[in-house]
Amino acid sequence: MFAKLKAQPKDKIMALMQQYREDPRDGKIDLGVGVYKNAQGVTPVMRAVKAAEKVLWDLESTKSYTGLAGDPAFGRALSNLVLGDCVDADRLSMAAQPGGTGAIHQAVELIKMASPDATIWLSAPTWPNHPSIIKHLGMKMAEYRYFDNESRAVDFDGMMEDLKAIKAGDAVLLHGCCHNPTGANLTLPQWKEVAALIVDKGATPLIDIAYQGFGDGLEEDAAGVRLIAQTVPEAMIAASCSKNFGIYRERTGLLTCISDNAEQAGITQQNLTHLNRQNFSFPPDHGARLVTMILEDEGLKAEWMTELEDVRKGMLSLREALAGELRARTGSDRFGFIADHRGMFSRLGATPEQVEALRVDHGIYMVGDSRMNIAGLNEETVPLLAEAIVKVGV
């Protein structure tokens, strides 16, 4: 049987991580992996998470299963963080998932069940796992323009022009905030135009929100998602807790669906529960329980929000510092987009040859499309990166 299997292409980011580990140079810089790191290069356990774990250690009395869709308290807590009170609760259906990736996978499966001939529209570029999952599940996909490689900003005119081709029953995948891999994000007026177009075409938005709190703040980063949720009759929202709670290995995510009415929401819930049962039966609970504890306890939530804000401001400071170093070296503001972008990532706009030169000549590792993880920097490495960028001719 196994002799008929075909070799799979290597994951480019995983391969880059391996190259970095094997590089013997002391001054090497890892800007490739999509994980938050502090100035010491560590992905820390957040203080509120550690405190919640200590409480859970004493209070947890069983390791039995939760419900097929996860603990309802987790769904309520996380959906409230994302949506606030902008949608009536009886229109919501929720299922805990193994991370944001699991939520995206399940959303595509739900689309396949509800609208098997749908085309799923993706931003160009997008997170590589988006098209990989869609292809794996045998669904059609198409791209809409999103990023202008010259200005390193959103190509909104191109985006809207391309989205005019969507049809009723299609799905449009949108990044809720902190676009991965570009760092360029829609403004609230632009979100409003996108929402109106989706409603006019009869399509359904699928929003991937993996970095809430990393951009302009918890509420600000959710503003576009909430505007969509208030405007459209149906939507899917895949939320991840990996980044803003720092619980990457706990695989904690949630798929929330908004239906047109309460009766339909009940049917949607049945289908989400069914998909969980087919895929893994019961979702993981440890991370979900920690998130619930933090969001339901005023003290823990305040501690978490304080640390998350420190993380956000730290990344903004690194962005501003890098843009400033490049301004000083080039005598121009052509790298000002780095300070304008939000979240962990920015697409630098370097050619593959320049990215390779950064790695070979300077020990600086970033993804081949020149996506760089701002959180991989610190005060000492910012000027080193700026100097290298200029030297390779970006």
GROMACS .gro file of C-alpha atoms in nm, residues 24-193:
model
  170
   24PRO     CA    1   2.720   2.778   1.291
   25ARG     CA    2   2.747   3.160   1.279
   26ASP     CA    3   2.702   3.339   1.611
   27GLY     CA    4   2.541   3.652   1.466
   28LYS     CA    5   2.267   3.479   1.265
   29ILE     CA    6   1.916   3.627   1.280
   30ASP     CA    7   1.594   3.426   1.246
   31LEU     CA    8   1.316   3.630   1.085
   32GLY     CA    9   1.150   3.329   0.922
   33VAL     CA   10   0.946   3.131   1.172
   34GLY     CA   11   0.600   3.271   1.249
   35VAL     CA   12   0.629   3.265   1.627
   36TYR     CA   13   0.649   3.559   1.864
   37LYS     CA   14   0.981   3.597   2.045
   38ASN     CA   15   1.089   3.849   2.304
   39ALA     CA   16   1.417   4.044   2.297
   40GLN     CA   17   1.600   3.738   2.435
   41GLY     CA   18   1.473   3.520   2.149
   42VAL     CA   19   1.235   3.327   2.376
   43THR     CA   20   0.864   3.257   2.327
   44PRO     CA   21   0.760   3.306   2.690
   45VAL     CA   22   0.468   3.161   2.883
   46MET     CA   23   0.254   3.464   2.955
   47ARG     CA   24   0.211   3.555   3.322
   48ALA     CA   25  -0.167   3.513   3.316
   49VAL     CA   26  -0.135   3.174   3.150
   50LYS     CA   27   0.112   3.056   3.415
   51ALA     CA   28  -0.115   3.185   3.692
   52ALA     CA   29  -0.420   3.014   3.541
   53GLU     CA   30  -0.228   2.687   3.512
   54LYS     CA   31  -0.143   2.699   3.880
   55VAL     CA   32  -0.509   2.747   3.969
   56LEU     CA   33  -0.613   2.470   3.729
   57TRP     CA   34  -0.357   2.235   3.882
   58ASP     CA   35  -0.532   2.266   4.216
   59LEU     CA   36  -0.893   2.275   4.096
   60GLU     CA   37  -0.908   2.032   3.805
   61SER     CA   38  -1.075   1.712   3.920
   62THR     CA   39  -1.107   1.513   3.597
   63LYS     CA   40  -0.948   1.456   3.257
   64SER     CA   41  -1.269   1.320   3.105
   65TYR     CA   42  -1.397   1.447   2.772
   66THR     CA   43  -1.568   1.780   2.729
   67GLY     CA   44  -1.853   1.812   2.476
   68LEU     CA   45  -1.801   1.726   2.110
   69ALA     CA   46  -1.791   2.097   2.028
   70GLY     CA   47  -1.575   2.175   2.332
   71ASP     CA   48  -1.667   2.352   2.653
   72PRO     CA   49  -1.946   2.602   2.573
   73ALA     CA   50  -1.786   2.850   2.815
   74PHE     CA   51  -1.477   2.864   2.592
   75GLY     CA   52  -1.690   2.936   2.286
   76ARG     CA   53  -1.875   3.215   2.465
   77ALA     CA   54  -1.558   3.372   2.605
   78LEU     CA   55  -1.355   3.370   2.284
   79SER     CA   56  -1.639   3.467   2.052
   80ASN     CA   57  -1.712   3.758   2.284
   81LEU     CA   58  -1.348   3.867   2.264
   82VAL     CA   59  -1.369   3.868   1.883
   83LEU     CA   60  -1.726   3.985   1.826
   84GLY     CA   61  -1.825   4.168   2.142
   85ASP     CA   62  -2.203   4.206   2.142
   86CYS     CA   63  -2.236   4.294   1.774
   87VAL     CA   64  -2.434   3.978   1.687
   88ASP     CA   65  -2.726   3.821   1.873
   89ALA     CA   66  -2.604   3.515   2.060
   90ASP     CA   67  -2.879   3.293   1.918
   91ARG     CA   68  -2.734   3.340   1.567
   92LEU     CA   69  -2.396   3.195   1.669
   93SER     CA   70  -2.274   2.837   1.633
   94MET     CA   71  -1.933   2.745   1.772
   95ALA     CA   72  -1.695   2.451   1.788
   96ALA     CA   73  -1.353   2.434   1.953
   97GLN     CA   74  -1.075   2.334   1.716
   98PRO     CA   75  -0.711   2.221   1.735
   99GLY     CA   76  -0.570   2.567   1.665
  100GLY     CA   77  -0.654   2.824   1.403
  101THR     CA   78  -0.542   2.579   1.135
  102GLY     CA   79  -0.803   2.332   1.254
  103ALA     CA   80  -1.066   2.604   1.243
  104ILE     CA   81  -0.976   2.694   0.883
  105HIS     CA   82  -0.980   2.326   0.783
  106GLN     CA   83  -1.321   2.274   0.939
  107ALA     CA   84  -1.457   2.592   0.779
  108VAL     CA   85  -1.354   2.466   0.435
  109GLU     CA   86  -1.519   2.133   0.511
  110LEU     CA   87  -1.837   2.314   0.608
  111ILE     CA   88  -1.827   2.513   0.284
  112LYS     CA   89  -1.785   2.185   0.095
  113MET     CA   90  -2.093   2.039   0.266
  114ALA     CA   91  -2.308   2.349   0.214
  115SER     CA   92  -2.187   2.468  -0.127
  116PRO     CA   93  -1.972   2.203  -0.297
  117ASP     CA   94  -1.940   2.404  -0.620
  118ALA     CA   95  -1.819   2.714  -0.436
  119THR     CA   96  -1.499   2.894  -0.521
  120ILE     CA   97  -1.299   3.011  -0.222
  121TRP     CA   98  -1.131   3.344  -0.290
  122LEU     CA   99  -0.790   3.413  -0.136
  123SER     CA  100  -0.580   3.726  -0.110
  124ALA     CA  101  -0.264   3.734  -0.321
  125PRO     CA  102  -0.055   3.662  -0.123
  126THR     CA  103  -0.193   3.471   0.173
  127TRP     CA  104  -0.075   3.228   0.441
  128PRO     CA  105   0.050   2.921   0.246
  129ASN     CA  106  -0.163   2.680   0.448
  130HIS     CA  107  -0.483   2.842   0.316
  131PRO     CA  108  -0.447   2.718  -0.043
  132SER     CA  109  -0.288   2.394   0.076
  133ILE     CA  110  -0.594   2.304   0.287
  134ILE     CA  111  -0.838   2.406   0.013
  135LYS     CA  112  -0.652   2.199  -0.245
  136HIS     CA  113  -0.633   1.902  -0.009
  137LEU     CA  114  -1.011   1.912   0.041
  138GLY     CA  115  -1.073   1.932  -0.334
  139MET     CA  116  -1.236   2.274  -0.343
  140LYS     CA  117  -1.198   2.536  -0.614
  141MET     CA  118  -1.011   2.854  -0.536
  142ALA     CA  119  -0.924   3.184  -0.697
  143GLU     CA  120  -0.713   3.483  -0.601
  144TYR     CA  121  -0.791   3.850  -0.562
  145ARG     CA  122  -0.526   4.117  -0.576
  146TYR     CA  123  -0.431   4.243  -0.232
  147PHE     CA  124  -0.072   4.365  -0.203
  148ASP     CA  125   0.100   4.627  -0.418
  149ASN     CA  126   0.464   4.523  -0.446
  150GLU     CA  127   0.572   4.875  -0.533
  151SER     CA  128   0.408   5.068  -0.248
  152ARG     CA  129   0.402   4.767  -0.010
  153ALA     CA  130   0.045   4.868   0.075
  154VAL     CA  131  -0.298   4.721   0.007
  155ASP     CA  132  -0.398   4.731  -0.361
  156PHE     CA  133  -0.756   4.809  -0.271
  157ASP     CA  134  -0.869   4.907  -0.620
  158GLY     CA  135  -0.734   4.580  -0.758
  159MET     CA  136  -0.893   4.386  -0.473
  160MET     CA  137  -1.238   4.531  -0.534
  161GLU     CA  138  -1.210   4.487  -0.909
  162ASP     CA  139  -1.124   4.118  -0.869
  163LEU     CA  140  -1.393   4.055  -0.609
  164LYS     CA  141  -1.657   4.173  -0.855
  165ALA     CA  142  -1.621   3.824  -1.008
  166ILE     CA  143  -1.739   3.638  -0.697
  167LYS     CA  144  -2.069   3.455  -0.727
  168ALA     CA  145  -2.351   3.362  -0.494
  169GLY     CA  146  -2.244   3.065  -0.286
  170ASP     CA  147  -1.872   3.151  -0.305
  171ALA     CA  148  -1.661   3.220   0.003
  172VAL     CA  149  -1.415   3.507   0.046
  173LEU     CA  150  -1.128   3.444   0.286
  174LEU     CA  151  -1.020   3.762   0.463
  175HIS     CA  152  -0.748   3.825   0.723
  176GLY     CA  153  -0.912   3.983   1.027
  177CYS     CA  154  -0.604   4.189   1.116
  178CYS     CA  155  -0.224   4.182   1.088
  179HIS     CA  156  -0.223   4.030   0.738
  180ASN     CA  157   0.010   3.733   0.698
  181PRO     CA  158   0.248   3.757   0.514
  182THR     CA  159   0.239   4.125   0.421
  183GLY     CA  160   0.150   4.323   0.736
  184ALA     CA  161  -0.065   4.554   0.521
  185ASN     CA  162  -0.424   4.588   0.643
  186LEU     CA  163  -0.759   4.723   0.533
  187THR     CA  164  -0.891   5.046   0.682
  188LEU     CA  165  -1.238   5.047   0.839
  189PRO     CA  166  -1.392   5.232   0.540
  190GLN     CA  167  -1.239   4.967   0.313
  191TRP     CA  168  -1.385   4.690   0.529
  192LYS     CA  169  -1.723   4.856   0.482
  193GLU     CA  170  -1.689   4.848   0.103
   0.00000   0.00000   0.00000
